[in-house]
């Protein structure tokens, strides 16, 4: 299994944004994932899929003006300031 960091920006306003966000998060829930409460549009996911496969799958629920970035987290090459539970989740899967 690999761990990926996924970040996105849904470029919608108002009620359309709320519905689009809910739809996107439900779609993302296909994957084992975790989040840090301080990073609203970032998730870490665990899957056997490639970054391209994850991107292609998540892209299905995005509009052309939205943005998405998926990158593999490699053991020993990551750092940051996150909630302890997020670090525990990530490190248990690397």
PDB file of N, CA and C in Angstrom:
ATOM      1  N   UNK A   1       0.841  -1.180   0.000  1.00  0.00           N
ATOM      2  CA  UNK A   1       0.000   0.000   0.000  1.00  0.00           C
ATOM      3  C   UNK A   1       0.884   1.241   0.000  1.00  0.00           C
ATOM      4  N   UNK A   2       0.420   2.265  -0.652  1.00  0.00           N
ATOM      5  CA  UNK A   2       1.125   3.542  -0.689  1.00  0.00           C
ATOM      6  C   UNK A   2       0.278   4.593   0.023  1.00  0.00           C
ATOM      7  N   UNK A   3       0.940   5.630   0.502  1.00  0.00           N
ATOM      8  CA  UNK A   3       0.257   6.793   1.082  1.00  0.00           C
ATOM      9  C   UNK A   3       0.457   7.957   0.126  1.00  0.00           C
ATOM     10  N   UNK A   4      -0.629   8.657  -0.146  1.00  0.00           N
ATOM     11  CA  UNK A   4      -0.590   9.844  -1.005  1.00  0.00           C
ATOM     12  C   UNK A   4      -1.160  11.021  -0.246  1.00  0.00           C
ATOM     13  N   UNK A   5      -0.615  12.190  -0.516  1.00  0.00           N
ATOM     14  CA  UNK A   5      -1.226  13.423  -0.046  1.00  0.00           C
ATOM     15  C   UNK A   5      -2.068  13.947  -1.208  1.00  0.00           C
ATOM     16  N   UNK A   6      -3.293  14.305  -0.895  1.00  0.00           N
ATOM     17  CA  UNK A   6      -4.238  14.809  -1.895  1.00  0.00           C
ATOM     18  C   UNK A   6      -4.681  16.194  -1.443  1.00  0.00           C
ATOM     19  N   UNK A   7      -4.562  17.160  -2.330  1.00  0.00           N
ATOM     20  CA  UNK A   7      -5.055  18.498  -2.027  1.00  0.00           C
ATOM     21  C   UNK A   7      -5.839  19.012  -3.225  1.00  0.00           C
ATOM     22  N   UNK A   8      -6.843  19.822  -2.968  1.00  0.00           N
ATOM     23  CA  UNK A   8      -7.721  20.286  -4.036  1.00  0.00           C
ATOM     24  C   UNK A   8      -8.247  21.675  -3.719  1.00  0.00           C
ATOM     25  N   UNK A   9      -8.779  22.307  -4.739  1.00  0.00           N
ATOM     26  CA  UNK A   9      -9.486  23.572  -4.584  1.00  0.00           C
ATOM     27  C   UNK A   9     -10.696  23.540  -5.504  1.00  0.00           C
ATOM     28  N   UNK A  10     -11.873  23.634  -4.911  1.00  0.00           N
ATOM     29  CA  UNK A  10     -13.113  23.693  -5.681  1.00  0.00           C
ATOM     30  C   UNK A  10     -13.451  25.162  -5.873  1.00  0.00           C
ATOM     31  N   UNK A  11     -13.388  25.620  -7.089  1.00  0.00           N
ATOM     32  CA  UNK A  11     -13.568  27.038  -7.382  1.00  0.00           C
ATOM     33  C   UNK A  11     -15.028  27.362  -7.667  1.00  0.00           C
ATOM     34  N   UNK A  12     -15.867  27.163  -6.656  1.00  0.00           N
ATOM     35  CA  UNK A  12     -17.290  27.472  -6.755  1.00  0.00           C
ATOM     36  C   UNK A  12     -17.682  28.338  -5.569  1.00  0.00           C
ATOM     37  N   UNK A  13     -18.763  29.018  -5.702  1.00  0.00           N
ATOM     38  CA  UNK A  13     -19.258  29.885  -4.631  1.00  0.00           C
ATOM     39  C   UNK A  13     -20.632  29.409  -4.171  1.00  0.00           C
ATOM     40  N   UNK A  14     -20.981  29.759  -2.959  1.00  0.00           N
ATOM     41  CA  UNK A  14     -22.329  29.559  -2.435  1.00  0.00           C
ATOM     42  C   UNK A  14     -22.769  28.120  -2.340  1.00  0.00           C
ATOM     43  N   UNK A  15     -24.058  27.904  -2.565  1.00  0.00           N
ATOM     44  CA  UNK A  15     -24.667  26.583  -2.408  1.00  0.00           C
ATOM     45  C   UNK A  15     -24.058  25.560  -3.360  1.00  0.00           C
ATOM     46  N   UNK A  16     -23.678  25.985  -4.551  1.00  0.00           N
ATOM     47  CA  UNK A  16     -23.071  25.051  -5.502  1.00  0.00           C
ATOM     48  C   UNK A  16     -21.762  24.508  -4.939  1.00  0.00           C
ATOM     49  N   UNK A  17     -21.011  25.347  -4.239  1.00  0.00           N
ATOM     50  CA  UNK A  17     -19.751  24.910  -3.634  1.00  0.00           C
ATOM     51  C   UNK A  17     -20.019  23.866  -2.558  1.00  0.00           C
ATOM     52  N   UNK A  18     -20.998  24.122  -1.706  1.00  0.00           N
ATOM     53  CA  UNK A  18     -21.309  23.197  -0.615  1.00  0.00           C
ATOM     54  C   UNK A  18     -21.680  21.826  -1.151  1.00  0.00           C
ATOM     55  N   UNK A  19     -22.505  21.786  -2.170  1.00  0.00           N
ATOM     56  CA  UNK A  19     -22.912  20.512  -2.769  1.00  0.00           C
ATOM     57  C   UNK A  19     -21.726  19.828  -3.456  1.00  0.00           C
ATOM     58  N   UNK A  20     -20.929  20.589  -4.181  1.00  0.00           N
ATOM     59  CA  UNK A  20     -19.767  20.021  -4.877  1.00  0.00           C
ATOM     60  C   UNK A  20     -18.765  19.465  -3.879  1.00  0.00           C
ATOM     61  N   UNK A  21     -18.541  20.172  -2.779  1.00  0.00           N
ATOM     62  CA  UNK A  21     -17.608  19.705  -1.747  1.00  0.00           C
ATOM     63  C   UNK A  21     -18.093  18.401  -1.131  1.00  0.00           C
ATOM     64  N   UNK A  22     -19.373  18.324  -0.802  1.00  0.00           N
ATOM     65  CA  UNK A  22     -19.935  17.111  -0.214  1.00  0.00           C
ATOM     66  C   UNK A  22     -19.805  15.926  -1.173  1.00  0.00           C
ATOM     67  N   UNK A  23     -20.076  16.169  -2.444  1.00  0.00           N
ATOM     68  CA  UNK A  23     -19.953  15.122  -3.455  1.00  0.00           C
ATOM     69  C   UNK A  23     -18.508  14.656  -3.590  1.00  0.00           C
ATOM     70  N   UNK A  24     -17.579  15.605  -3.632  1.00  0.00           N
ATOM     71  CA  UNK A  24     -16.164  15.257  -3.758  1.00  0.00           C
ATOM     72  C   UNK A  24     -15.686  14.455  -2.552  1.00  0.00           C
ATOM     73  N   UNK A  25     -16.041  14.891  -1.339  1.00  0.00           N
ATOM     74  CA  UNK A  25     -15.601  14.175  -0.136  1.00  0.00           C
ATOM     75  C   UNK A  25     -16.195  12.775  -0.053  1.00  0.00           C
ATOM     76  N   UNK A  26     -17.422  12.614  -0.504  1.00  0.00           N
ATOM     77  CA  UNK A  26     -18.031  11.274  -0.531  1.00  0.00           C
ATOM     78  C   UNK A  26     -17.270  10.392  -1.514  1.00  0.00           C
ATOM     79  N   UNK A  27     -16.886  10.933  -2.641  1.00  0.00           N
ATOM     80  CA  UNK A  27     -16.117  10.208  -3.653  1.00  0.00           C
ATOM     81  C   UNK A  27     -14.741   9.825  -3.093  1.00  0.00           C
ATOM     82  N   UNK A  28     -14.089  10.751  -2.398  1.00  0.00           N
ATOM     83  CA  UNK A  28     -12.779  10.514  -1.814  1.00  0.00           C
ATOM     84  C   UNK A  28     -12.831   9.444  -0.727  1.00  0.00           C
ATOM     85  N   UNK A  29     -13.962   9.291  -0.080  1.00  0.00           N
ATOM     86  CA  UNK A  29     -14.115   8.333   1.012  1.00  0.00           C
ATOM     87  C   UNK A  29     -13.967   6.878   0.556  1.00  0.00           C
ATOM     88  N   UNK A  30     -13.867   6.653  -0.742  1.00  0.00           N
ATOM     89  CA  UNK A  30     -13.563   5.313  -1.255  1.00  0.00           C
ATOM     90  C   UNK A  30     -12.256   4.813  -0.657  1.00  0.00           C
ATOM     91  N   UNK A  31     -11.355   5.741  -0.387  1.00  0.00           N
ATOM     92  CA  UNK A  31     -10.025   5.410   0.101  1.00  0.00           C
ATOM     93  C   UNK A  31      -9.951   5.494   1.623  1.00  0.00           C
ATOM     94  N   UNK A  32      -9.138   4.619   2.214  1.00  0.00           N
ATOM     95  CA  UNK A  32      -8.758   4.763   3.609  1.00  0.00           C
ATOM     96  C   UNK A  32      -8.059   6.112   3.699  1.00  0.00           C
ATOM     97  N   UNK A  33      -8.532   7.018   4.564  1.00  0.00           N
ATOM     98  CA  UNK A  33      -7.952   8.355   4.579  1.00  0.00           C
ATOM     99  C   UNK A  33      -8.001   8.975   5.961  1.00  0.00           C
ATOM    100  N   UNK A  34      -7.214  10.036   6.116  1.00  0.00           N
ATOM    101  CA  UNK A  34      -7.216  10.824   7.345  1.00  0.00           C
ATOM    102  C   UNK A  34      -7.016  12.276   6.987  1.00  0.00           C
ATOM    103  N   UNK A  35      -7.289  13.152   7.957  1.00  0.00           N
ATOM    104  CA  UNK A  35      -7.117  14.575   7.731  1.00  0.00           C
ATOM    105  C   UNK A  35      -6.625  15.255   8.997  1.00  0.00           C
ATOM    106  N   UNK A  36      -5.980  16.379   8.826  1.00  0.00           N
ATOM    107  CA  UNK A  36      -5.586  17.251   9.922  1.00  0.00           C
ATOM    108  C   UNK A  36      -6.621  18.365   9.974  1.00  0.00           C
ATOM    109  N   UNK A  37      -7.146  18.656  11.135  1.00  0.00           N
ATOM    110  CA  UNK A  37      -8.220  19.649  11.248  1.00  0.00           C
ATOM    111  C   UNK A  37      -7.797  21.050  10.805  1.00  0.00           C
ATOM    112  N   UNK A  38      -6.501  21.309  10.745  1.00  0.00           N
ATOM    113  CA  UNK A  38      -6.027  22.613  10.322  1.00  0.00           C
ATOM    114  C   UNK A  38      -5.842  22.756   8.823  1.00  0.00           C
ATOM    115  N   UNK A  39      -6.057  21.691   8.087  1.00  0.00           N
ATOM    116  CA  UNK A  39      -5.871  21.707   6.625  1.00  0.00           C
ATOM    117  C   UNK A  39      -7.164  21.230   5.964  1.00  0.00           C
ATOM    118  N   UNK A  40      -8.010  22.174   5.616  1.00  0.00           N
ATOM    119  CA  UNK A  40      -9.371  21.862   5.162  1.00  0.00           C
ATOM    120  C   UNK A  40      -9.424  21.052   3.869  1.00  0.00           C
ATOM    121  N   UNK A  41      -8.560  21.345   2.915  1.00  0.00           N
ATOM    122  CA  UNK A  41      -8.649  20.679   1.611  1.00  0.00           C
ATOM    123  C   UNK A  41      -7.436  19.789   1.351  1.00  0.00           C
ATOM    124  N   UNK A  42      -7.020  19.085   2.394  1.00  0.00           N
ATOM    125  CA  UNK A  42      -5.911  18.139   2.284  1.00  0.00           C
ATOM    126  C   UNK A  42      -6.321  16.841   2.970  1.00  0.00           C
ATOM    127  N   UNK A  43      -6.050  15.732   2.311  1.00  0.00           N
ATOM    128  CA  UNK A  43      -6.251  14.415   2.919  1.00  0.00           C
ATOM    129  C   UNK A  43      -5.038  13.558   2.598  1.00  0.00           C
ATOM    130  N   UNK A  44      -4.803  12.588   3.458  1.00  0.00           N
ATOM    131  CA  UNK A  44      -3.822  11.550   3.180  1.00  0.00           C
ATOM    132  C   UNK A  44      -4.614  10.287   2.964  1.00  0.00           C
ATOM    133  N   UNK A  45      -4.295   9.576   1.881  1.00  0.00           N
ATOM    134  CA  UNK A  45      -5.023   8.358   1.567  1.00  0.00           C
ATOM    135  C   UNK A  45      -4.038   7.198   1.456  1.00  0.00           C
ATOM    136  N   UNK A  46      -4.553   6.003   1.639  1.00  0.00           N
ATOM    137  CA  UNK A  46      -3.757   4.797   1.498  1.00  0.00           C
ATOM    138  C   UNK A  46      -4.447   3.905   0.465  1.00  0.00           C
ATOM    139  N   UNK A  47      -3.677   3.459  -0.524  1.00  0.00           N
ATOM    140  CA  UNK A  47      -4.240   2.656  -1.605  1.00  0.00           C
ATOM    141  C   UNK A  47      -3.136   1.929  -2.355  1.00  0.00           C
ATOM    142  N   UNK A  48      -3.513   0.910  -3.103  1.00  0.00           N
ATOM    143  CA  UNK A  48      -2.592   0.219  -4.004  1.00  0.00           C
ATOM    144  C   UNK A  48      -2.568   0.870  -5.379  1.00  0.00           C
ATOM    145  N   UNK A  49      -3.428   1.843  -5.606  1.00  0.00           N
ATOM    146  CA  UNK A  49      -3.480   2.522  -6.895  1.00  0.00           C
ATOM    147  C   UNK A  49      -2.291   3.466  -7.058  1.00  0.00           C
ATOM    148  N   UNK A  50      -2.031   3.862  -8.304  1.00  0.00           N
ATOM    149  CA  UNK A  50      -0.981   4.844  -8.589  1.00  0.00           C
ATOM    150  C   UNK A  50      -1.540   6.251  -8.362  1.00  0.00           C
ATOM    151  N   UNK A  51      -0.644   7.224  -8.299  1.00  0.00           N
ATOM    152  CA  UNK A  51      -1.078   8.616  -8.173  1.00  0.00           C
ATOM    153  C   UNK A  51      -1.978   9.002  -9.347  1.00  0.00           C
ATOM    154  N   UNK A  52      -1.637   8.540 -10.533  1.00  0.00           N
ATOM    155  CA  UNK A  52      -2.454   8.855 -11.708  1.00  0.00           C
ATOM    156  C   UNK A  52      -3.845   8.254 -11.594  1.00  0.00           C
ATOM    157  N   UNK A  53      -3.940   7.016 -11.110  1.00  0.00           N
ATOM    158  CA  UNK A  53      -5.250   6.383 -10.942  1.00  0.00           C
ATOM    159  C   UNK A  53      -6.093   7.133  -9.911  1.00  0.00           C
ATOM    160  N   UNK A  54      -5.471   7.538  -8.808  1.00  0.00           N
ATOM    161  CA  UNK A  54      -6.190   8.305  -7.789  1.00  0.00           C
ATOM    162  C   UNK A  54      -6.666   9.626  -8.382  1.00  0.00           C
ATOM    163  N   UNK A  55      -5.781  10.317  -9.081  1.00  0.00           N
ATOM    164  CA  UNK A  55      -6.137  11.588  -9.700  1.00  0.00           C
ATOM    165  C   UNK A  55      -7.288  11.419 -10.688  1.00  0.00           C
ATOM    166  N   UNK A  56      -7.191  10.422 -11.541  1.00  0.00           N
ATOM    167  CA  UNK A  56      -8.248  10.174 -12.532  1.00  0.00           C
ATOM    168  C   UNK A  56      -9.587   9.904 -11.852  1.00  0.00           C
ATOM    169  N   UNK A  57      -9.574   9.120 -10.783  1.00  0.00           N
ATOM    170  CA  UNK A  57     -10.806   8.797 -10.068  1.00  0.00           C
ATOM    171  C   UNK A  57     -11.403  10.047  -9.421  1.00  0.00           C
ATOM    172  N   UNK A  58     -10.585  10.799  -8.714  1.00  0.00           N
ATOM    173  CA  UNK A  58     -11.097  11.993  -8.027  1.00  0.00           C
ATOM    174  C   UNK A  58     -11.519  13.069  -9.009  1.00  0.00           C
ATOM    175  N   UNK A  59     -10.847  13.147 -10.127  1.00  0.00           N
ATOM    176  CA  UNK A  59     -11.150  14.157 -11.155  1.00  0.00           C
ATOM    177  C   UNK A  59     -12.577  14.029 -11.677  1.00  0.00           C
ATOM    178  N   UNK A  60     -13.155  12.844 -11.561  1.00  0.00           N
ATOM    179  CA  UNK A  60     -14.520  12.622 -12.035  1.00  0.00           C
ATOM    180  C   UNK A  60     -15.533  13.553 -11.366  1.00  0.00           C
ATOM    181  N   UNK A  61     -15.222  14.014 -10.162  1.00  0.00           N
ATOM    182  CA  UNK A  61     -16.159  14.861  -9.412  1.00  0.00           C
ATOM    183  C   UNK A  61     -15.732  16.331  -9.379  1.00  0.00           C
ATOM    184  N   UNK A  62     -14.811  16.715 -10.258  1.00  0.00           N
ATOM    185  CA  UNK A  62     -14.342  18.095 -10.315  1.00  0.00           C
ATOM    186  C   UNK A  62     -14.734  18.744 -11.622  1.00  0.00           C
ATOM    187  N   UNK A  63     -14.892  20.054 -11.591  1.00  0.00           N
ATOM    188  CA  UNK A  63     -15.133  20.839 -12.801  1.00  0.00           C
ATOM    189  C   UNK A  63     -13.797  21.261 -13.402  1.00  0.00           C
ATOM    190  N   UNK A  64     -13.830  21.771 -14.613  1.00  0.00           N
ATOM    191  CA  UNK A  64     -12.604  22.193 -15.293  1.00  0.00           C
ATOM    192  C   UNK A  64     -11.882  23.333 -14.582  1.00  0.00           C
ATOM    193  N   UNK A  65     -12.595  24.131 -13.800  1.00  0.00           N
ATOM    194  CA  UNK A  65     -11.936  25.237 -13.104  1.00  0.00           C
ATOM    195  C   UNK A  65     -11.422  24.850 -11.713  1.00  0.00           C
ATOM    196  N   UNK A  66     -11.670  23.622 -11.278  1.00  0.00           N
ATOM    197  CA  UNK A  66     -11.174  23.137  -9.992  1.00  0.00           C
ATOM    198  C   UNK A  66      -9.735  22.661 -10.146  1.00  0.00           C
ATOM    199  N   UNK A  67      -9.053  22.453  -9.031  1.00  0.00           N
ATOM    200  CA  UNK A  67      -7.668  21.996  -9.060  1.00  0.00           C
ATOM    201  C   UNK A  67      -7.480  20.816  -8.114  1.00  0.00           C
ATOM    202  N   UNK A  68      -6.523  19.941  -8.474  1.00  0.00           N
ATOM    203  CA  UNK A  68      -6.251  18.725  -7.711  1.00  0.00           C
ATOM    204  C   UNK A  68      -4.767  18.402  -7.812  1.00  0.00           C
ATOM    205  N   UNK A  69      -4.173  17.972  -6.702  1.00  0.00           N
ATOM    206  CA  UNK A  69      -2.781  17.525  -6.700  1.00  0.00           C
ATOM    207  C   UNK A  69      -2.690  16.272  -5.857  1.00  0.00           C
ATOM    208  N   UNK A  70      -2.046  15.228  -6.409  1.00  0.00           N
ATOM    209  CA  UNK A  70      -1.850  13.955  -5.718  1.00  0.00           C
ATOM    210  C   UNK A  70      -0.367  13.617  -5.783  1.00  0.00           C
ATOM    211  N   UNK A  71       0.224  13.321  -4.636  1.00  0.00           N
ATOM    212  CA  UNK A  71       1.651  12.986  -4.616  1.00  0.00           C
ATOM    213  C   UNK A  71       1.915  11.883  -3.598  1.00  0.00           C
ATOM    214  N   UNK A  72       2.770  10.940  -3.959  1.00  0.00           N
ATOM    215  CA  UNK A  72       3.128   9.837  -3.075  1.00  0.00           C
ATOM    216  C   UNK A  72       4.010  10.344  -1.941  1.00  0.00           C
ATOM    217  N   UNK A  73       3.726   9.876  -0.735  1.00  0.00           N
ATOM    218  CA  UNK A  73       4.543  10.173   0.431  1.00  0.00           C
ATOM    219  C   UNK A  73       5.546   9.028   0.575  1.00  0.00           C
ATOM    220  N   UNK A  74       6.817   9.374   0.593  1.00  0.00           N
ATOM    221  CA  UNK A  74       7.871   8.367   0.664  1.00  0.00           C
ATOM    222  C   UNK A  74       8.497   8.385   2.054  1.00  0.00           C
ATOM    223  N   UNK A  75       8.635   7.230   2.649  1.00  0.00           N
ATOM    224  CA  UNK A  75       9.214   7.115   3.983  1.00  0.00           C
ATOM    225  C   UNK A  75      10.565   7.808   4.054  1.00  0.00           C
ATOM    226  N   UNK A  76      10.746   8.616   5.081  1.00  0.00           N
ATOM    227  CA  UNK A  76      12.004   9.306   5.293  1.00  0.00           C
ATOM    228  C   UNK A  76      12.180  10.591   4.508  1.00  0.00           C
ATOM    229  N   UNK A  77      11.182  10.958   3.702  1.00  0.00           N
ATOM    230  CA  UNK A  77      11.312  12.169   2.877  1.00  0.00           C
ATOM    231  C   UNK A  77      10.209  13.187   3.152  1.00  0.00           C
ATOM    232  N   UNK A  78       9.541  13.056   4.259  1.00  0.00           N
ATOM    233  CA  UNK A  78       8.452  13.975   4.570  1.00  0.00           C
ATOM    234  C   UNK A  78       8.664  14.608   5.943  1.00  0.00           C
ATOM    235  N   UNK A  79       8.134  15.785   6.106  1.00  0.00           N
ATOM    236  CA  UNK A  79       8.219  16.504   7.375  1.00  0.00           C
ATOM    237  C   UNK A  79       7.079  17.499   7.441  1.00  0.00           C
ATOM    238  N   UNK A  80       6.785  17.974   8.612  1.00  0.00           N
ATOM    239  CA  UNK A  80       5.746  18.980   8.759  1.00  0.00           C
ATOM    240  C   UNK A  80       5.254  19.061  10.176  1.00  0.00           C
ATOM    241  N   UNK A  81       4.236  19.870  10.367  1.00  0.00           N
ATOM    242  CA  UNK A  81       3.632  20.089  11.674  1.00  0.00           C
ATOM    243  C   UNK A  81       2.166  19.713  11.547  1.00  0.00           C
ATOM    244  N   UNK A  82       1.851  18.512  11.970  1.00  0.00           N
ATOM    245  CA  UNK A  82       0.498  17.970  11.872  1.00  0.00           C
ATOM    246  C   UNK A  82       0.059  17.430  13.225  1.00  0.00           C
ATOM    247  N   UNK A  83      -1.229  17.164  13.345  1.00  0.00           N
ATOM    248  CA  UNK A  83      -1.737  16.519  14.552  1.00  0.00           C
ATOM    249  C   UNK A  83      -1.053  15.169  14.728  1.00  0.00           C
ATOM    250  N   UNK A  84      -0.780  14.797  15.965  1.00  0.00           N
ATOM    251  CA  UNK A  84      -0.093  13.534  16.256  1.00  0.00           C
ATOM    252  C   UNK A  84      -0.823  12.337  15.635  1.00  0.00           C
ATOM    253  N   UNK A  85      -2.145  12.365  15.661  1.00  0.00           N
ATOM    254  CA  UNK A  85      -2.917  11.244  15.109  1.00  0.00           C
ATOM    255  C   UNK A  85      -2.691  11.082  13.609  1.00  0.00           C
ATOM    256  N   UNK A  86      -2.473  12.194  12.911  1.00  0.00           N
ATOM    257  CA  UNK A  86      -2.204  12.134  11.467  1.00  0.00           C
ATOM    258  C   UNK A  86      -0.842  11.500  11.234  1.00  0.00           C
ATOM    259  N   UNK A  87       0.168  11.928  11.988  1.00  0.00           N
ATOM    260  CA  UNK A  87       1.501  11.314  11.863  1.00  0.00           C
ATOM    261  C   UNK A  87       1.444   9.825  12.158  1.00  0.00           C
ATOM    262  N   UNK A  88       0.707   9.448  13.178  1.00  0.00           N
ATOM    263  CA  UNK A  88       0.576   8.032  13.531  1.00  0.00           C
ATOM    264  C   UNK A  88      -0.046   7.260  12.371  1.00  0.00           C
ATOM    265  N   UNK A  89      -1.098   7.812  11.779  1.00  0.00           N
ATOM    266  CA  UNK A  89      -1.779   7.176  10.644  1.00  0.00           C
ATOM    267  C   UNK A  89      -0.829   7.022   9.478  1.00  0.00           C
ATOM    268  N   UNK A  90      -0.144   8.102   9.103  1.00  0.00           N
ATOM    269  CA  UNK A  90       0.788   8.074   7.958  1.00  0.00           C
ATOM    270  C   UNK A  90       1.896   7.052   8.202  1.00  0.00           C
ATOM    271  N   UNK A  91       2.563   7.163   9.345  1.00  0.00           N
ATOM    272  CA  UNK A  91       3.720   6.309   9.609  1.00  0.00           C
ATOM    273  C   UNK A  91       3.359   4.832   9.720  1.00  0.00           C
ATOM    274  N   UNK A  92       2.151   4.537  10.147  1.00  0.00           N
ATOM    275  CA  UNK A  92       1.696   3.132  10.242  1.00  0.00           C
ATOM    276  C   UNK A  92       1.504   2.513   8.849  1.00  0.00           C
ATOM    277  N   UNK A  93       1.388   3.359   7.817  1.00  0.00           N
ATOM    278  CA  UNK A  93       1.093   2.856   6.475  1.00  0.00           C
ATOM    279  C   UNK A  93       2.285   2.966   5.515  1.00  0.00           C
ATOM    280  N   UNK A  94       3.375   3.539   5.969  1.00  0.00           N
ATOM    281  CA  UNK A  94       4.562   3.651   5.103  1.00  0.00           C
ATOM    282  C   UNK A  94       5.448   2.425   5.248  1.00  0.00           C
TER     283      UNK A  94
END
